[in-house]
CSV table of C-alpha atoms in Angstrom, one decimal:
chain,number,residue,atom,x,y,z
A,1466,MET,CA,0.0,0.0,0.0
A,1467,ARG,CA,2.8,2.4,1.0
A,1468,VAL,CA,4.7,1.5,-2.3
A,1469,MET,CA,1.6,2.2,-4.4
A,1470,PHE,CA,1.1,5.6,-2.6
A,1471,LEU,CA,4.8,6.5,-3.2
A,1472,TYR,CA,4.5,5.4,-6.9
A,1473,ARG,CA,1.4,7.7,-7.4
A,1474,MET,CA,3.1,10.6,-5.6
A,1475,LYS,CA,6.1,10.2,-7.9
A,1476,GLY,CA,3.8,10.1,-11.0
A,1477,ALA,CA,2.0,13.2,-9.9
A,1478,PHE,CA,5.3,15.1,-9.1
A,1479,CYS,CA,6.7,14.2,-12.5
A,1480,GLY,CA,3.4,15.3,-14.2
A,1481,TYR,CA,3.5,18.7,-12.5
A,1482,LEU,CA,7.2,19.2,-13.1
A,1483,SER,CA,6.7,18.4,-16.9
A,1484,HIS,CA,3.8,20.9,-16.9
A,1485,LEU,CA,5.9,23.6,-15.2
A,1486,LEU,CA,8.7,23.1,-17.7
A,1487,THR,CA,6.3,23.3,-20.6
A,1488,VAL,CA,4.7,26.5,-19.4
A,1489,LEU,CA,8.2,28.0,-18.9
A,1490,PHE,CA,9.0,27.0,-22.5
A,1491,LEU,CA,5.8,28.6,-23.7
A,1492,ILE,CA,6.7,31.8,-21.9
A,1493,MET,CA,10.2,31.7,-23.4
A,1494,ILE,CA,8.7,31.5,-26.9
A,1495,ILE,CA,6.3,34.4,-26.3
A,1496,LEU,CA,9.2,36.6,-25.0
A,1497,ILE,CA,11.4,35.7,-28.0
A,1498,LEU,CA,8.7,36.5,-30.5
A,1499,GLY,CA,7.7,39.6,-28.6
A,1500,ASN,CA,11.3,40.8,-28.9
A,1501,THR,CA,11.4,40.0,-32.6
A,1502,THR,CA,8.1,41.7,-33.1
A,1503,ALA,CA,9.5,44.8,-31.6
A,1504,GLY,CA,12.2,44.9,-34.2
A,1505,ASN,CA,15.6,46.6,-33.9
A,1506,PRO,CA,15.2,49.5,-31.4
A,1507,GLU,CA,17.6,51.6,-33.6
A,1508,ASN,CA,15.2,51.3,-36.6
A,1509,VAL,CA,12.0,51.7,-34.6
A,1510,SER,CA,12.8,54.8,-32.7
A,1511,SER,CA,9.9,56.9,-31.7
A,1512,ASN,CA,11.5,59.7,-33.6
A,1513,VAL,CA,11.3,57.8,-36.9
A,1514,ASP,CA,8.3,58.9,-39.0
A,1515,PRO,CA,7.0,55.7,-40.8
A,1516,PHE,CA,4.9,57.9,-43.2
A,1517,ARG,CA,8.1,59.5,-44.5
A,1518,LYS,CA,10.0,56.2,-44.5
A,1519,TYR,CA,7.4,54.0,-46.2
A,1520,GLY,CA,4.9,56.4,-47.6
A,1521,ILE,CA,1.4,57.1,-46.5
A,1522,ARG,CA,-0.4,54.2,-48.3
A,1523,MET,CA,2.2,51.6,-47.2
A,1524,THR,CA,2.2,52.8,-43.7
A,1525,VAL,CA,-1.6,52.6,-43.4
A,1526,ILE,CA,-1.5,49.1,-44.9
A,1527,LEU,CA,1.3,48.0,-42.5
A,1528,TYR,CA,-0.5,49.4,-39.4
A,1529,SER,CA,-3.8,47.9,-40.4
A,1530,MET,CA,-2.3,44.5,-40.9
A,1531,ARG,CA,-0.4,44.8,-37.5
A,1532,PHE,CA,-3.7,45.7,-35.7
A,1533,LEU,CA,-5.7,43.2,-37.6
A,1534,ILE,CA,-4.2,40.3,-35.5
A,1535,PHE,CA,-5.7,41.8,-32.2
A,1536,LEU,CA,-9.2,41.1,-33.6
A,1537,THR,CA,-8.8,37.4,-32.7
A,1538,LEU,CA,-7.1,37.9,-29.3
A,1539,PRO,CA,-9.7,35.9,-27.3
A,1540,LEU,CA,-8.6,32.6,-29.1
A,1541,PRO,CA,-4.9,32.6,-28.0
A,1542,LEU,CA,-5.9,34.1,-24.6
A,1543,PHE,CA,-8.3,31.3,-23.8
A,1544,ASN,CA,-5.8,28.7,-25.3
A,1545,PHE,CA,-3.0,30.2,-23.0
A,1546,LEU,CA,-5.2,29.9,-19.9
A,1547,GLY,CA,-6.2,26.3,-20.6
A,1548,ILE,CA,-2.6,25.3,-21.2
A,1549,VAL,CA,-1.2,27.2,-18.2
A,1550,LEU,CA,-3.9,26.7,-15.5
A,1551,TYR,CA,-4.4,22.9,-16.0
A,1552,ASN,CA,-1.9,20.2,-15.9
A,1553,LEU,CA,-0.9,19.1,-19.4
A,1554,PHE,CA,0.5,15.8,-18.1
A,1555,PRO,CA,-2.1,14.5,-15.7
A,1556,LYS,CA,-1.8,10.8,-14.5
A,1557,LEU,CA,-4.3,8.3,-15.8
A,1558,PRO,CA,-7.6,9.2,-14.2
A,1559,GLY,CA,-8.4,7.2,-11.2
A,1560,MET,CA,-11.7,5.3,-10.9
A,1561,LYS,CA,-14.2,7.5,-9.0
A,1562,GLY,CA,-17.4,5.8,-10.2
A,1563,SER,CA,-18.3,2.2,-10.6
A,1564,LEU,CA,-17.7,0.1,-13.7
A,1565,THR,CA,-20.6,-2.2,-12.7
A,1566,HIS,CA,-23.2,0.1,-11.1
A,1567,HIS,CA,-24.1,2.9,-13.4
A,1568,PRO,CA,-26.8,3.9,-15.9
A,1569,LEU,CA,-26.7,2.2,-19.3
A,1570,ILE,CA,-24.0,3.7,-21.6
A,1571,CYS,CA,-24.7,3.7,-25.2
A,1572,PHE,CA,-21.7,4.1,-27.6
A,1573,ARG,CA,-23.3,5.4,-30.8
A,1574,VAL,CA,-21.4,5.4,-34.1
A,1575,VAL,CA,-22.9,7.1,-37.2
A,1576,THR,CA,-21.8,5.9,-40.6
A,1577,LYS,CA,-22.9,6.1,-44.2
A,1578,GLY,CA,-22.2,2.4,-44.4
A,1579,LEU,CA,-19.3,2.8,-46.9
A,1580,ASN,CA,-16.7,1.3,-44.6
A,1581,PRO,CA,-18.2,-1.8,-43.1
A,1582,ARG,CA,-14.8,-3.6,-42.4
A,1583,LEU,CA,-13.5,-0.5,-40.6
A,1584,VAL,CA,-16.7,-0.2,-38.5
A,1585,ASN,CA,-16.7,-3.9,-37.6
A,1586,GLU,CA,-13.0,-3.9,-36.6
A,1587,ASN,CA,-13.2,-0.8,-34.5
A,1588,VAL,CA,-16.5,-1.8,-32.7
A,1589,GLN,CA,-14.9,-5.1,-31.8
A,1590,LYS,CA,-11.7,-3.4,-30.6
A,1591,ASN,CA,-13.8,-1.1,-28.4
A,1592,ILE,CA,-16.0,-3.8,-27.0
A,1593,ILE,CA,-12.9,-5.9,-26.1
A,1594,LEU,CA,-11.4,-2.9,-24.3
A,1595,CYS,CA,-14.6,-2.2,-22.3
A,1596,ASN,CA,-14.8,-5.9,-21.3
A,1597,SER,CA,-11.1,-6.0,-20.3
A,1598,LEU,CA,-11.8,-3.1,-17.9
A,1599,GLY,CA,-14.8,-4.8,-16.4
A,1600,LEU,CA,-17.3,-2.3,-17.7
A,1601,GLN,CA,-20.9,-3.5,-17.6
A,1602,ASN,CA,-24.3,-2.2,-18.7
A,1603,PHE,CA,-23.2,-0.9,-22.1
A,1604,ILE,CA,-24.2,-1.3,-25.7
A,1605,PHE,CA,-22.9,-0.1,-29.1
A,1606,GLU,CA,-25.4,1.3,-31.6
A,1607,ILE,CA,-24.3,1.6,-35.2
A,1608,VAL,CA,-26.5,4.1,-37.1
A,1609,THR,CA,-26.1,3.5,-40.8
A,1610,ASP,CA,-27.6,4.4,-44.2
A,1611,LYS,CA,-26.7,1.0,-45.5
A,1612,PHE,CA,-26.8,-2.5,-44.0
A,1613,ILE,CA,-23.3,-3.6,-42.8
A,1614,ASP,CA,-24.2,-6.6,-40.7
A,1615,VAL,CA,-22.8,-5.7,-37.3
A,1616,SER,CA,-25.8,-6.9,-35.2
A,1617,ARG,CA,-24.3,-10.4,-35.1
A,1618,ILE,CA,-21.6,-9.0,-32.7
A,1619,PRO,CA,-22.8,-9.3,-29.1
A,1620,LEU,CA,-23.8,-6.0,-27.4
A,1621,VAL,CA,-24.3,-4.4,-30.8
A,1622,ARG,CA,-27.5,-2.9,-32.2
A,1623,GLU,CA,-27.7,-1.8,-35.9
A,1624,ILE,CA,-30.1,1.0,-36.8
A,1625,ILE,CA,-30.6,1.5,-40.5
A,1626,VAL,CA,-32.0,5.0,-41.3
A,1627,PRO,CA,-34.8,4.6,-44.0
A,1628,PHE,CA,-34.1,6.3,-47.3
A,1629,ASN,CA,-37.4,8.1,-47.2
A,1630,TYR,CA,-37.1,9.3,-43.6
A,1631,ARG,CA,-37.6,13.1,-43.3
A,1632,THR,CA,-37.4,15.2,-40.1
A,1633,THR,CA,-39.9,17.9,-39.3
A,1634,LYS,CA,-37.5,20.7,-40.1
A,1635,GLY,CA,-35.9,18.9,-43.0
A,1636,SER,CA,-32.5,18.2,-41.4
A,1637,LYS,CA,-29.9,16.4,-43.6
A,1638,TYR,CA,-26.9,14.2,-43.4
A,1639,LYS,CA,-25.5,13.3,-39.9
A,1640,ALA,CA,-28.0,15.4,-38.1
A,1641,ARG,CA,-30.9,13.6,-39.8
A,1642,ALA,CA,-29.4,10.2,-38.7
A,1643,LEU,CA,-28.9,11.3,-35.2
A,1644,HIS,CA,-32.4,12.7,-34.9
A,1645,TYR,CA,-33.8,9.4,-36.3
A,1646,CYS,CA,-32.3,7.6,-33.2
A,1647,LEU,CA,-34.3,9.9,-31.0
A,1648,GLU,CA,-37.7,9.1,-32.5
A,1649,ASP,CA,-40.0,7.4,-30.1
A,1650,ASP,CA,-40.4,4.2,-32.1
A,1651,VAL,CA,-36.6,3.9,-32.5
A,1652,ASN,CA,-35.2,5.1,-29.2
A,1653,THR,CA,-34.8,2.4,-26.6
A,1654,LEU,CA,-32.9,4.5,-24.0
A,1655,ASN,CA,-34.3,5.9,-20.8
A,1656,ASP,CA,-33.7,9.6,-19.8
A,1657,GLN,CA,-31.2,8.5,-17.2
A,1658,ASP,CA,-29.1,6.7,-19.8
A,1659,TRP,CA,-26.0,8.2,-21.5
A,1660,ILE,CA,-24.9,8.4,-25.0
A,1661,VAL,CA,-21.2,8.4,-26.1
A,1662,HIS,CA,-21.0,9.7,-29.8
A,1663,LEU,CA,-18.1,8.3,-31.8
A,1664,ASP,CA,-17.0,8.5,-35.4
A,1665,GLU,CA,-16.3,5.4,-37.5
A,1666,GLU,CA,-12.6,5.5,-36.8
A,1667,THR,CA,-12.7,6.4,-33.1
A,1668,ILE,CA,-10.9,4.1,-30.8
A,1669,LEU,CA,-11.5,4.1,-27.1
A,1670,THR,CA,-8.7,4.0,-24.5
A,1671,LYS,CA,-8.5,3.0,-20.9
A,1672,GLY,CA,-8.3,6.6,-19.8
A,1673,SER,CA,-11.3,7.7,-21.8
A,1674,VAL,CA,-13.6,4.9,-20.5
A,1675,ILE,CA,-12.6,5.7,-16.9
A,1676,GLY,CA,-13.1,9.4,-17.6
A,1677,ILE,CA,-16.6,8.8,-19.1
A,1678,VAL,CA,-17.6,6.7,-15.9
A,1679,ASN,CA,-16.2,9.3,-13.6
A,1680,PHE,CA,-18.1,12.1,-15.5
A,1681,ILE,CA,-21.4,10.2,-15.3
A,1682,ALA,CA,-20.8,9.4,-11.6
A,1683,LYS,CA,-20.0,13.1,-10.9
A,1684,GLY,CA,-23.6,14.0,-12.1
A,1685,THR,CA,-23.1,17.7,-12.4
A,1686,SER,CA,-23.3,18.2,-16.1
A,1687,SER,CA,-25.5,16.9,-19.0
A,1688,PHE,CA,-22.9,17.1,-21.7
A,1689,GLY,CA,-19.1,16.5,-21.7
A,1690,GLN,CA,-16.2,16.1,-24.1
A,1691,GLY,CA,-12.5,15.1,-24.0
A,1692,VAL,CA,-9.4,15.2,-26.1
A,1693,ILE,CA,-8.9,13.3,-29.4
A,1694,THR,CA,-5.4,12.7,-30.7
A,1695,TYR,CA,-4.5,11.6,-34.2
A,1696,ALA,CA,-1.1,9.9,-34.2
A,1697,ASN,CA,-1.5,6.8,-32.0
A,1698,GLU,CA,-2.4,4.4,-34.8
A,1699,GLU,CA,-1.1,4.0,-38.4
A,1700,ILE,CA,-0.2,7.4,-39.8
A,1701,VAL,CA,-1.3,7.6,-43.5
A,1702,SER,CA,-0.4,11.2,-44.2
A,1703,TRP,CA,2.3,12.8,-42.1
A,1704,ILE,CA,1.6,16.3,-43.3
A,1705,THR,CA,-2.2,16.2,-42.3
A,1706,THR,CA,-1.3,14.5,-39.1
A,1707,ILE,CA,1.1,17.3,-38.2
A,1708,PHE,CA,-1.4,19.9,-39.3
A,1709,ASP,CA,-4.0,18.3,-36.9
A,1710,LEU,CA,-1.5,18.7,-33.9
A,1711,SER,CA,-3.0,22.2,-33.5
A,1712,ARG,CA,-6.4,20.5,-33.0
A,1713,VAL,CA,-4.9,18.5,-30.0
A,1714,GLY,CA,-3.4,21.7,-28.7
A,1715,ASN,CA,-6.8,23.5,-29.0
A,1716,ASP,CA,-8.4,20.6,-27.0
A,1717,TYR,CA,-6.0,21.0,-24.2
A,1718,GLY,CA,-6.2,24.8,-24.4
A,1719,ILE,CA,-9.4,26.5,-25.3
A,1720,LEU,CA,-11.8,23.6,-25.1
A,1721,ARG,CA,-10.7,22.4,-21.8
A,1722,PHE,CA,-10.7,25.9,-20.2
A,1723,CYS,CA,-14.2,26.7,-21.5
A,1724,LEU,CA,-15.7,23.4,-20.4
A,1725,LYS,CA,-13.9,23.3,-17.0
A,1726,TYR,CA,-14.1,26.9,-16.0
A,1727,PHE,CA,-17.2,28.3,-17.8
A,1728,ARG,CA,-19.0,24.9,-18.1
A,1729,LYS,CA,-20.1,26.1,-21.6
A,1730,PRO,CA,-18.8,25.5,-25.2
A,1731,LEU,CA,-18.0,29.2,-25.7
A,1732,PHE,CA,-16.1,28.4,-29.0
A,1733,SER,CA,-18.1,25.4,-30.1
A,1734,TRP,CA,-16.9,21.8,-29.7
A,1735,LYS,CA,-16.3,18.6,-31.8
A,1736,GLY,CA,-18.8,16.0,-33.0
A,1737,SER,CA,-17.0,13.1,-31.7
A,1738,TYR,CA,-16.1,12.0,-28.1
A,1739,VAL,CA,-19.4,13.7,-27.0
A,1740,VAL,CA,-21.0,12.3,-23.9
A,1741,SER,CA,-24.7,13.2,-23.5
A,1742,ASN,CA,-27.4,12.5,-21.1
A,1743,ALA,CA,-30.1,10.7,-23.2
A,1744,GLY,CA,-33.0,12.8,-21.8
A,1745,ALA,CA,-31.2,16.1,-22.3
A,1746,GLU,CA,-30.1,15.1,-25.9
A,1747,LYS,CA,-33.7,14.2,-26.7
A,1748,LYS,CA,-34.9,17.6,-25.5
A,1749,VAL,CA,-32.3,19.5,-27.5
A,1750,SER,CA,-32.6,17.2,-30.5
A,1751,PHE,CA,-30.8,17.3,-33.8
A,1752,ASP,CA,-33.6,18.6,-36.0
A,1753,PHE,CA,-32.2,22.0,-36.8
A,1754,GLY,CA,-33.1,22.2,-40.5
A,1755,ILE,CA,-30.5,22.9,-43.1
A,1756,ASP,CA,-28.7,25.6,-41.1
A,1757,GLY,CA,-27.6,22.9,-38.5
A,1758,SER,CA,-27.0,20.0,-41.0
A,1759,ILE,CA,-23.4,20.8,-42.0
A,1760,ALA,CA,-21.9,21.5,-38.5
A,1761,GLU,CA,-24.5,19.7,-36.4
A,1762,ASP,CA,-22.1,19.4,-33.5
A,1763,CYS,CA,-21.6,23.2,-33.3
A,1764,PHE,CA,-25.3,23.9,-33.7
A,1765,PHE,CA,-26.2,21.3,-31.0
A,1766,GLY,CA,-23.7,22.6,-28.5
A,1767,LEU,CA,-24.8,26.2,-28.8
A,1768,THR,CA,-28.5,25.2,-28.7
A,1769,ALA,CA,-27.9,23.1,-25.5
A,1770,TRP,CA,-26.0,26.0,-23.9
A,1771,ASN,CA,-28.8,28.4,-24.8
A,1772,GLN,CA,-31.3,26.0,-23.1
A,1773,GLY,CA,-29.3,26.2,-19.9
A,1774,TYR,CA,-27.5,22.8,-19.8
A,1775,LEU,CA,-24.1,22.5,-18.2
A,1776,PHE,CA,-21.1,21.1,-19.7
A,1777,ASP,CA,-17.8,19.6,-18.5
A,1778,PHE,CA,-14.4,18.4,-19.6
A,1779,ILE,CA,-13.7,14.6,-19.6
A,1780,GLU,CA,-10.3,13.3,-18.7
A,1781,GLY,CA,-8.8,10.6,-20.9
A,1782,GLU,CA,-8.1,10.6,-24.7
A,1783,MET,CA,-9.6,8.9,-27.6
A,1784,TRP,CA,-7.8,8.1,-30.9
A,1785,GLU,CA,-8.8,9.0,-34.5
A,1786,LYS,CA,-7.0,9.4,-37.7
A,1787,SER,CA,-6.2,12.6,-39.7
A,1788,PRO,CA,-7.4,12.9,-43.3
A,1789,PHE,CA,-5.4,10.7,-45.7
A,1790,SER,CA,-4.7,13.4,-48.2
A,1791,LEU,CA,-4.4,17.2,-48.4
A,1792,THR,CA,-7.5,17.2,-50.6
A,1793,ASP,CA,-9.6,15.6,-48.0
A,1794,TYR,CA,-8.1,17.9,-45.4
A,1795,VAL,CA,-9.1,21.0,-47.4
A,1796,LYS,CA,-12.6,19.6,-48.0
A,1797,GLN,CA,-13.0,18.8,-44.4
A,1798,ARG,CA,-12.1,22.3,-43.3
A,1799,LYS,CA,-14.3,23.7,-46.0
A,1800,ARG,CA,-17.3,21.9,-44.5
A,1801,TRP,CA,-16.5,23.1,-41.1
A,1802,ILE,CA,-16.2,26.7,-42.3
A,1803,GLN,CA,-19.5,26.5,-44.2
A,1804,GLY,CA,-21.3,24.8,-41.3
A,1805,ILE,CA,-20.1,27.2,-38.6
A,1806,THR,CA,-21.0,30.1,-40.9
A,1807,LEU,CA,-24.5,28.8,-41.4
A,1808,THR,CA,-24.7,28.4,-37.6
A,1809,PHE,CA,-23.6,32.0,-37.1
A,1810,LEU,CA,-26.1,33.3,-39.6
A,1811,SER,CA,-29.0,31.2,-38.1
A,1812,LYS,CA,-31.9,33.1,-36.5
A,1813,HIS,CA,-32.5,30.2,-34.1
A,1814,ILE,CA,-29.4,30.8,-32.0
A,1815,PRO,CA,-29.2,34.1,-29.9
A,1816,LEU,CA,-26.3,36.4,-30.4
A,1817,LYS,CA,-24.8,35.7,-27.0
A,1818,GLN,CA,-24.1,32.1,-28.0
A,1819,LYS,CA,-22.5,33.3,-31.4
A,1820,VAL,CA,-19.7,35.5,-30.0
A,1821,GLY,CA,-17.2,32.6,-29.8
A,1822,ILE,CA,-17.8,31.2,-33.3
A,1823,PHE,CA,-17.6,34.8,-34.6
A,1824,PHE,CA,-14.0,34.9,-33.5
A,1825,ILE,CA,-13.4,31.5,-35.0
A,1826,LEU,CA,-14.7,32.6,-38.4
A,1827,LEU,CA,-12.7,35.9,-38.0
A,1828,SER,CA,-9.6,33.9,-37.4
A,1829,TRP,CA,-10.1,31.8,-40.6
A,1830,VAL,CA,-10.8,34.8,-42.8
A,1831,THR,CA,-7.9,36.9,-41.5
A,1832,MET,CA,-5.4,34.1,-41.1
A,1833,PRO,CA,-3.5,34.9,-44.4
A,1834,LEU,CA,-3.1,38.5,-43.4
A,1835,THR,CA,-2.2,37.9,-39.8
A,1836,ALA,CA,0.2,35.2,-40.6
A,1837,SER,CA,2.1,37.5,-43.0
A,1838,ASN,CA,2.8,39.7,-40.1
A,1839,THR,CA,5.7,37.4,-39.1
A,1840,ALA,CA,7.7,38.5,-42.1
A,1841,LEU,CA,6.4,42.1,-42.2
A,1842,VAL,CA,7.5,43.0,-38.7
A,1843,ILE,CA,11.1,42.1,-39.6
A,1844,MET,CA,11.0,43.7,-43.2
A,1845,TYR,CA,9.1,46.9,-42.2
A,1846,PRO,CA,9.5,47.7,-38.5
A,1847,LEU,CA,7.1,50.2,-37.0
A,1848,PRO,CA,7.0,52.3,-33.9
A,1849,MET,CA,4.5,50.5,-31.7
A,1850,PRO,CA,3.7,50.6,-27.9
A,1851,THR,CA,5.5,48.0,-25.9
A,1852,ILE,CA,2.2,46.4,-24.9
A,1853,LEU,CA,1.2,45.9,-28.5
A,1854,ASN,CA,4.5,44.4,-29.4
A,1855,PHE,CA,4.1,41.9,-26.5
A,1856,LEU,CA,0.6,41.0,-27.6
A,1857,CYS,CA,1.9,40.3,-31.1
A,1858,GLY,CA,4.6,38.0,-29.7
A,1859,PHE,CA,2.0,36.4,-27.3
A,1860,MET,CA,-0.5,35.6,-30.0
A,1861,GLY,CA,2.1,34.2,-32.4
A,1862,GLY,CA,3.8,32.3,-29.7
A,1863,VAL,CA,0.6,30.6,-28.5
A,1864,MET,CA,-0.5,29.7,-32.0
A,1865,MET,CA,3.0,28.1,-32.6
A,1866,PHE,CA,2.9,26.4,-29.2
A,1867,LEU,CA,-0.4,24.6,-29.9
A,1868,PHE,CA,1.5,22.4,-32.4
A,1869,ILE,CA,4.2,21.7,-29.8
A,1870,VAL,CA,1.5,20.7,-27.3
A,1871,GLY,CA,-0.1,18.5,-29.9
A,1872,ALA,CA,3.2,16.8,-30.6
A,1873,LEU,CA,3.9,16.3,-26.9
A,1874,LYS,CA,0.5,14.7,-26.3
A,1875,SER,CA,0.4,12.7,-29.6
A,1876,PHE,CA,3.9,11.2,-29.7
A,1877,ASN,CA,5.7,9.3,-27.0
A,1878,PHE,CA,9.5,10.0,-27.3
A,1879,LYS,CA,10.2,6.8,-25.4
A,1880,ARG,CA,8.4,4.8,-28.1
A,1881,ILE,CA,9.6,6.6,-31.2
A,1882,GLY,CA,12.9,7.9,-30.0
A,1883,LEU,CA,14.0,11.3,-28.8
A,1884,TRP,CA,15.6,12.4,-32.2
A,1885,LYS,CA,12.5,11.5,-34.2
A,1886,PHE,CA,10.3,13.2,-31.6
A,1887,LEU,CA,12.3,16.4,-31.8
A,1888,LEU,CA,12.2,16.2,-35.6
A,1889,ILE,CA,8.4,16.1,-35.4
A,1890,CYS,CA,8.2,19.0,-33.0
A,1891,PHE,CA,10.4,21.2,-35.3
A,1892,SER,CA,8.6,20.0,-38.4
A,1893,SER,CA,5.4,21.3,-37.0
A,1894,ILE,CA,6.9,24.7,-36.7
A,1895,PHE,CA,8.6,24.6,-40.1
A,1896,LEU,CA,5.3,23.5,-41.7
A,1897,LEU,CA,3.3,26.4,-40.3
A,1898,PRO,CA,3.3,28.4,-43.6
A,1899,PHE,CA,1.9,25.3,-45.4
A,1900,PHE,CA,-0.7,24.9,-42.6
A,1901,VAL,CA,-1.7,28.5,-43.2
A,1902,LEU,CA,-1.8,27.9,-46.9
A,1903,ALA,CA,-4.1,24.8,-46.6
A,1904,GLU,CA,-6.4,26.7,-44.2
A,1905,THR,CA,-6.6,29.6,-46.6
A,1906,CYS,CA,-7.4,27.4,-49.5
A,1907,ALA,CA,-10.2,25.9,-47.4
A,1908,VAL,CA,-11.6,29.4,-46.6
A,1909,ILE,CA,-11.5,30.4,-50.3
A,1910,TYR,CA,-13.0,27.1,-51.4
A,1911,ALA,CA,-15.7,27.4,-48.7
A,1912,PHE,CA,-17.0,30.9,-49.7
A,1913,LEU,CA,-16.6,30.3,-53.5
A,1914,THR,CA,-18.9,27.3,-53.1
A,1915,PHE,CA,-21.1,28.6,-50.4
A,1916,ARG,CA,-24.3,28.4,-52.5
A,1917,ILE,CA,-23.8,24.6,-52.7
A,1918,ILE,CA,-24.2,22.8,-49.5
A,1919,GLU,CA,-21.8,19.8,-49.5
A,1920,PHE,CA,-21.2,17.2,-46.8
A,1921,HIS,CA,-17.9,15.6,-48.0
A,1922,THR,CA,-17.1,12.3,-46.4
A,1923,ILE,CA,-13.3,11.9,-46.2
A,1924,GLU,CA,-11.6,8.6,-46.8
A,1925,LYS,CA,-11.2,6.6,-43.6
A,1926,GLU,CA,-10.1,3.2,-44.8
A,1927,ARG,CA,-7.2,2.4,-47.0
A,1928,ILE,CA,-9.1,0.5,-49.9
A,1929,ASN,CA,-8.6,1.2,-53.5
A,1930,ASN,CA,-12.1,2.2,-54.3
A,1931,SER,CA,-12.5,5.4,-56.1
A,1932,SER,CA,-16.2,5.6,-55.6
A,1933,ARG,CA,-15.6,5.4,-51.9
A,1934,ARG,CA,-12.9,7.9,-51.9
A,1935,ASN,CA,-15.0,10.6,-53.6
A,1936,SER,CA,-18.3,9.8,-51.9
A,1937,HIS,CA,-20.2,12.9,-50.9
A,1938,ILE,CA,-23.7,14.3,-51.1
A,1939,ILE,CA,-24.5,17.6,-52.7
A,1940,LEU,CA,-27.7,19.7,-52.3
A,1941,SER,CA,-28.1,22.8,-54.4
A,1942,THR,CA,-29.6,25.7,-52.6
A,1943,VAL,CA,-29.9,27.8,-55.7
């Protein structure tokens, strides 16, 4: 008993020490970038007149681009608070609930039925994990457009969405399938049961299952979400996987801070690793019409927040895969941009709930301009107040550090080797310009095709099937 206590104390101490060193590294990056942003003091003297040095038009452009970055200040600020205030290296969550005495947990996977082998394999993997932990009173529901024959697996229920099914408000795609599960003649869950929403490729971990059980036992929130990483299984595309490191950083930063501190999804949330009370989900529903059919996760989260439900962060990670190609990556981001834009423009969500996604959209639209500041501050130094120079360094440093956090949490240097781990960390920084380029392409693509509502399904299984690779549904709104 004493040995176990000392072992846990050692693990906790190492975790806090690693967190402290990581925070110090973040502060160092911010200070270095802040000093770089300030430029050479001899060239940026308060006596230097930039209008005379660069001309009126160029000076106005330079100052406009310099100040443009501050429009999205809340995003790096909330990411910074999430990274600094909460331990980045927590030990595996301890069991606070019961694996045997808890409400029914329904793991719900929504699929178009195009990857039956993938769904079968992952469902069986996840069931084996749950059984190995001793979890009881759980089922898996596979919601599909096409029959994929998973009901033969014990503890699995297959729900086929009828082709002619229509919701009251005309919801489409994943929202339509999710709402079908809530219909009285389909739903078999009680209001006290819980639903864990997963994607086709989502893999449970020991930590995530324990985190879900603890979240349910805590009983203070109706909805919760945790971190998803993208590099724990086979990596198909290293570039898109490195790009997705920023998503992991965002999960540990802005998502964790908002769900833990405010108990609200201030800046939206993801559509996978969502844990919902069945009764609360049925009241919120997924029937939002076409406005909530592209980014149904965002629309659902903001609607639930508006209805007064509380949220929380769930400890433990789940695993998924990044898009297999840059084309899929851009199309995936394009869908997110269009979906969040439709959510922002919807009249069914109050302005209060839209403030966070406004800053997200603003960051996407202004990303090419704000990213170019990195070069412009060196090429065209300007006299700026010290506090503004610091804020420029702060925002750039936090954005860069999200990739480092993602690498720290996605790759184990003991498993892949220290040198390869460092190479990945530095690669994420060197690839930043290409990340910005890919995101910019997605923004342009999204707004050029905004009159066409498209739900692109990215490739999730390595099978040579062109029809599967390009599968998507298009609905013209013209």
